[in-house]
CSV table of C-alpha atoms in Angstrom, one decimal:
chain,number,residue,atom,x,y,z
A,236,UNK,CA,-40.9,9.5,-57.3
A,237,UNK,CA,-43.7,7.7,-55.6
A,238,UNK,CA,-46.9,8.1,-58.2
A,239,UNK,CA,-49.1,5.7,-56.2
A,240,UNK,CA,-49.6,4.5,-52.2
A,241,UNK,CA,-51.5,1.8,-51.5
A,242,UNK,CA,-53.1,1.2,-48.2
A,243,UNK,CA,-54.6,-2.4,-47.4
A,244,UNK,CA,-55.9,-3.3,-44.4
A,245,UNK,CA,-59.3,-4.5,-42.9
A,246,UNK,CA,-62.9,-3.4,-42.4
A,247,UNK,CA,-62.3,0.0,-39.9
A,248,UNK,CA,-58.8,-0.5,-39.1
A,249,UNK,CA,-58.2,3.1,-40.1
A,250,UNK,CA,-57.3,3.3,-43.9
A,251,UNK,CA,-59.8,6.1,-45.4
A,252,UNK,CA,-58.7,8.5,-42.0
A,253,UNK,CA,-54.8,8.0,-43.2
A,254,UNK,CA,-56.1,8.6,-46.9
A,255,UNK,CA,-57.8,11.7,-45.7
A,256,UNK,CA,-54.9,13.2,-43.4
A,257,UNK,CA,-52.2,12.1,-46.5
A,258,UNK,CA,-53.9,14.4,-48.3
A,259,UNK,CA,-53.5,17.1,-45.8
A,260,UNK,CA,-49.9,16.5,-45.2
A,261,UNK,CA,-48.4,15.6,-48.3
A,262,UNK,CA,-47.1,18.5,-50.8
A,263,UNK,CA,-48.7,17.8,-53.9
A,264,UNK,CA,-52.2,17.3,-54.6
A,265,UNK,CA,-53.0,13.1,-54.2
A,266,UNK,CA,-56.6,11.8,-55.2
A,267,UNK,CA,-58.0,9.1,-53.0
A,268,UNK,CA,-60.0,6.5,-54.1
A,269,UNK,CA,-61.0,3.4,-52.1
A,270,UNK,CA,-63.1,-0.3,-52.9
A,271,UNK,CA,-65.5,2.2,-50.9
A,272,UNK,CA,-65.3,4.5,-54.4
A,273,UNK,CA,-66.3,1.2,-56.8
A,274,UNK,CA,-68.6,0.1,-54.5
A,275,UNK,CA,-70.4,3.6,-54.3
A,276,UNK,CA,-70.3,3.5,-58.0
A,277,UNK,CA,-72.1,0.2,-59.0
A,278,UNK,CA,-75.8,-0.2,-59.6
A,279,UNK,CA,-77.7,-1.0,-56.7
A,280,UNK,CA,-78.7,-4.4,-58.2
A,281,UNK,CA,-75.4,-5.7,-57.8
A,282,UNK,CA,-74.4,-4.3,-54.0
A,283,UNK,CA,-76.8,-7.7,-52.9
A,284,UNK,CA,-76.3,-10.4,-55.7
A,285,UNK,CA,-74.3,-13.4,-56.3
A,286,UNK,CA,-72.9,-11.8,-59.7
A,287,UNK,CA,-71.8,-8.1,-57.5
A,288,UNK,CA,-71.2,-8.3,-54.2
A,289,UNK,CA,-73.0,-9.4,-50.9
A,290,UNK,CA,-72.2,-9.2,-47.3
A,291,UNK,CA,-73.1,-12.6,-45.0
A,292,UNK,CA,-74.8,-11.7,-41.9
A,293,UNK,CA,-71.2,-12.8,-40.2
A,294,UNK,CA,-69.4,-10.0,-42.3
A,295,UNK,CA,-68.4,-12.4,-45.0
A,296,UNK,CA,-67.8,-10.6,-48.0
A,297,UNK,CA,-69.0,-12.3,-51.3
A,298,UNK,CA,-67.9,-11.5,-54.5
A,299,UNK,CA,-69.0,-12.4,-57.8
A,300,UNK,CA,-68.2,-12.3,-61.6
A,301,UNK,CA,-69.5,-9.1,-62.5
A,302,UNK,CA,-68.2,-7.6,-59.3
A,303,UNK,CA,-65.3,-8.9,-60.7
A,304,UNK,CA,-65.1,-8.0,-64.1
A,305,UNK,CA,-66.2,-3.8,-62.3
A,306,UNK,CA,-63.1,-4.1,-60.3
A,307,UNK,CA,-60.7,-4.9,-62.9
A,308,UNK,CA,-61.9,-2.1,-64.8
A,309,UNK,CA,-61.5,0.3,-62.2
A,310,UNK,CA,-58.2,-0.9,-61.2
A,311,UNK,CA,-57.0,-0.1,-64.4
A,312,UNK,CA,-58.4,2.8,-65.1
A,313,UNK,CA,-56.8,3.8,-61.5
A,314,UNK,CA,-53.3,2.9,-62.7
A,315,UNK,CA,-54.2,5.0,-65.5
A,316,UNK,CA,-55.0,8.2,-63.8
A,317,UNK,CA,-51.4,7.9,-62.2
A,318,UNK,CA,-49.9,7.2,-65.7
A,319,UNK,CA,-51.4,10.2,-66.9
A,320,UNK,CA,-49.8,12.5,-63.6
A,321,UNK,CA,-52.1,11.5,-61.1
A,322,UNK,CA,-51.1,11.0,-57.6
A,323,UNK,CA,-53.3,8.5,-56.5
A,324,UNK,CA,-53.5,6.6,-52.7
A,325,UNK,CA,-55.3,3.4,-53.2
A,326,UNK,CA,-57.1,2.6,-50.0
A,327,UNK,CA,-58.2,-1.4,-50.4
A,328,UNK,CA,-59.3,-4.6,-48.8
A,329,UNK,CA,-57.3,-7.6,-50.1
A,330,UNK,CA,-59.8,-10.2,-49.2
A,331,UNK,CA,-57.6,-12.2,-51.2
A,332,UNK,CA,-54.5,-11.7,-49.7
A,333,UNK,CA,-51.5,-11.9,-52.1
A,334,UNK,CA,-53.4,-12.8,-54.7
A,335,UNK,CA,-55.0,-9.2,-54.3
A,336,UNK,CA,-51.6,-7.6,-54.4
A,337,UNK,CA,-50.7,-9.0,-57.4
A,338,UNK,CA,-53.9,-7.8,-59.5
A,339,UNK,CA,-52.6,-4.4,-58.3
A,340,UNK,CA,-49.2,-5.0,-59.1
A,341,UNK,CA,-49.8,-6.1,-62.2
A,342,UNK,CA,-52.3,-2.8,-62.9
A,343,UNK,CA,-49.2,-0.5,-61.6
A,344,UNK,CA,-46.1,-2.1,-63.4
A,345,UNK,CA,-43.8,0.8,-64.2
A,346,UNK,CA,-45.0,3.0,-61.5
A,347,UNK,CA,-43.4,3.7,-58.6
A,348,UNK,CA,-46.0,2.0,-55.9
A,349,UNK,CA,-45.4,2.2,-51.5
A,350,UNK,CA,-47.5,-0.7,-50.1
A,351,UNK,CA,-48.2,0.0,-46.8
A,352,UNK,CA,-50.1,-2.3,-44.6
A,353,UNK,CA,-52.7,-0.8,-42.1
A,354,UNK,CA,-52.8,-3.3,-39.2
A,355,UNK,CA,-55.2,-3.1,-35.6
A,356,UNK,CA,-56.0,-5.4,-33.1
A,357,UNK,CA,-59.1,-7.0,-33.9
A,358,UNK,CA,-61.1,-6.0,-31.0
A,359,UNK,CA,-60.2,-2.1,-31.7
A,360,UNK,CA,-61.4,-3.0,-35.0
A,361,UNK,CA,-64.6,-4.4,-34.3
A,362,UNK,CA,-65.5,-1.5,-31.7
A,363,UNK,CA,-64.8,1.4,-34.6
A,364,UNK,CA,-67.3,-1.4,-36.3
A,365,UNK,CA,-70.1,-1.0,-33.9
A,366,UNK,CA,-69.5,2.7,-33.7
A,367,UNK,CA,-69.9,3.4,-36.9
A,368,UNK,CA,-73.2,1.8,-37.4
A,369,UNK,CA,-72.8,1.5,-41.5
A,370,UNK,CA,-70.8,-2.0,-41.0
A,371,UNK,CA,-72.0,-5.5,-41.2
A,372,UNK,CA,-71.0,-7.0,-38.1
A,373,UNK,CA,-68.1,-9.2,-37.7
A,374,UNK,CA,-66.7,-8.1,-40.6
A,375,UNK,CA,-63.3,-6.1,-38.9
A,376,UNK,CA,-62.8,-9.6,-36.8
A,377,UNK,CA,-63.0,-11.7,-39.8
A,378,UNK,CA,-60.4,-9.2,-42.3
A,379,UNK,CA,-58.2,-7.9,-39.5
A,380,UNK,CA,-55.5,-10.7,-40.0
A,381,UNK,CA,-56.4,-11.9,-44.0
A,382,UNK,CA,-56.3,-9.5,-45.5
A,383,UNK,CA,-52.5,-9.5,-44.6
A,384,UNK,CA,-51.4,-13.1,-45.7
A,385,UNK,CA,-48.2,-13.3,-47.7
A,386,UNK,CA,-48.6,-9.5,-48.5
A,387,UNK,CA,-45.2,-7.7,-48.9
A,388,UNK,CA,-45.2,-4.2,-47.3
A,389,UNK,CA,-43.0,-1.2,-47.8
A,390,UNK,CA,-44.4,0.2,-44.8
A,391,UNK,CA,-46.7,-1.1,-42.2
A,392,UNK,CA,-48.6,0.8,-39.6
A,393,UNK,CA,-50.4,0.0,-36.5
A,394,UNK,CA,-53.6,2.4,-35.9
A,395,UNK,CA,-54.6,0.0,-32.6
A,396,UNK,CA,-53.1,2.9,-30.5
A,397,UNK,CA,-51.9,5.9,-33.3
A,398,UNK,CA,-53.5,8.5,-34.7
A,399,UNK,CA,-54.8,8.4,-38.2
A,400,UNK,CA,-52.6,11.8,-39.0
A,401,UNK,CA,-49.5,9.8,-37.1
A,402,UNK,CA,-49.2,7.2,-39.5
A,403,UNK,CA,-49.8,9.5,-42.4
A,404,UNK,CA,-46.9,11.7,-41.1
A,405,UNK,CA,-44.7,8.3,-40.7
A,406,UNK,CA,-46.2,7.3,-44.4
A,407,UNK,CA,-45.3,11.1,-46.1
A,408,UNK,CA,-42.1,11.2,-44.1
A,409,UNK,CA,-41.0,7.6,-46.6
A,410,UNK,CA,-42.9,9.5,-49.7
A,411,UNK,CA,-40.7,12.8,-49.3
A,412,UNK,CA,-37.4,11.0,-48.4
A,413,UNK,CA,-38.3,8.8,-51.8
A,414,UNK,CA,-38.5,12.5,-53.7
């Protein structure tokens, strides 16, 4: 029985709209909690410091050692929320590519994990970027493809041309099936 998905994919390629509409389509209840979440959740004096996070005018995304030590903290405490019964759909950037995966991998061993990948053209990306206004620019251009390297999928889905509540029907379809 699938206890946690995990959605990766870059800067507005569609990941928090899936996470919303798989909570509309799924059965059971499923929390959702993105790097948005942790983010949200640190003090202010680290969302613009060497040690949090910082964003380069480009879009670069910088983090640093107490960013660091935050994430790993919530990570776990993520895995254990599903331990405990949660259903939990991870929506996440891995600016690090595999090496991302396996931090989560190694937070979930012994659960039943989907990786899905959440892929769209670059310049889709980048407009959703300007439309939203609350994005550093450049940033979708620079994590549409990265954030991807050597990452193994279950599923992948393309939101370039589909629906946000598409590829959650496609994702819930596997889910269910996996029931």
């Amino acid at each position: 029985m699938t206890q946690v998905i995990v959605l990766n994919g870059g800067s507005s390629s569609g990941k928090s709209g899936i996470a919303r509409c798989l909570q509309a389509v799924l059965p059971d209840p499923w929390l959702s909690l993105s790097v948005d979440t942790l983010v949200d959740a640190m003090p202010l004096s680290l969302r613009s410091s060497d040690a949090g996070i910082e964003f380069g005018a480009d879009g670069e995304v910088i983090v640093g050692p107490e960013f660091g030590k935050l994430d790993a903290a919530w990570s776990e405490g993520v895995a254990a929320m599903a331990r405990a019964g949660a259903r939990i759909v991870v929506d996440d950037v891995f600016l690090g590519g595999a090496a991302s995966q396996q931090r989560w991998q190694k937070r979930f061993d012994g659960l039943d994990v989907l990786w899905v990948g959440v892929r769209c053209d670059s310049a889709v990306a980048t407009g959703r970027e300007m439309a939203r206004g609350d994005r550093v620019a450049g940033m979708a251009a620079l994590q549409a493809e990265v954030v991807h390297e050597g990452v193994y999928y279950d599923l992948e889905v393309d939101t370039t041309h589909r629906e946000a509540l598409d590829c959650a029907r496609v994702i819930a379809g596997r889910v269910t099936r996996a029931q």
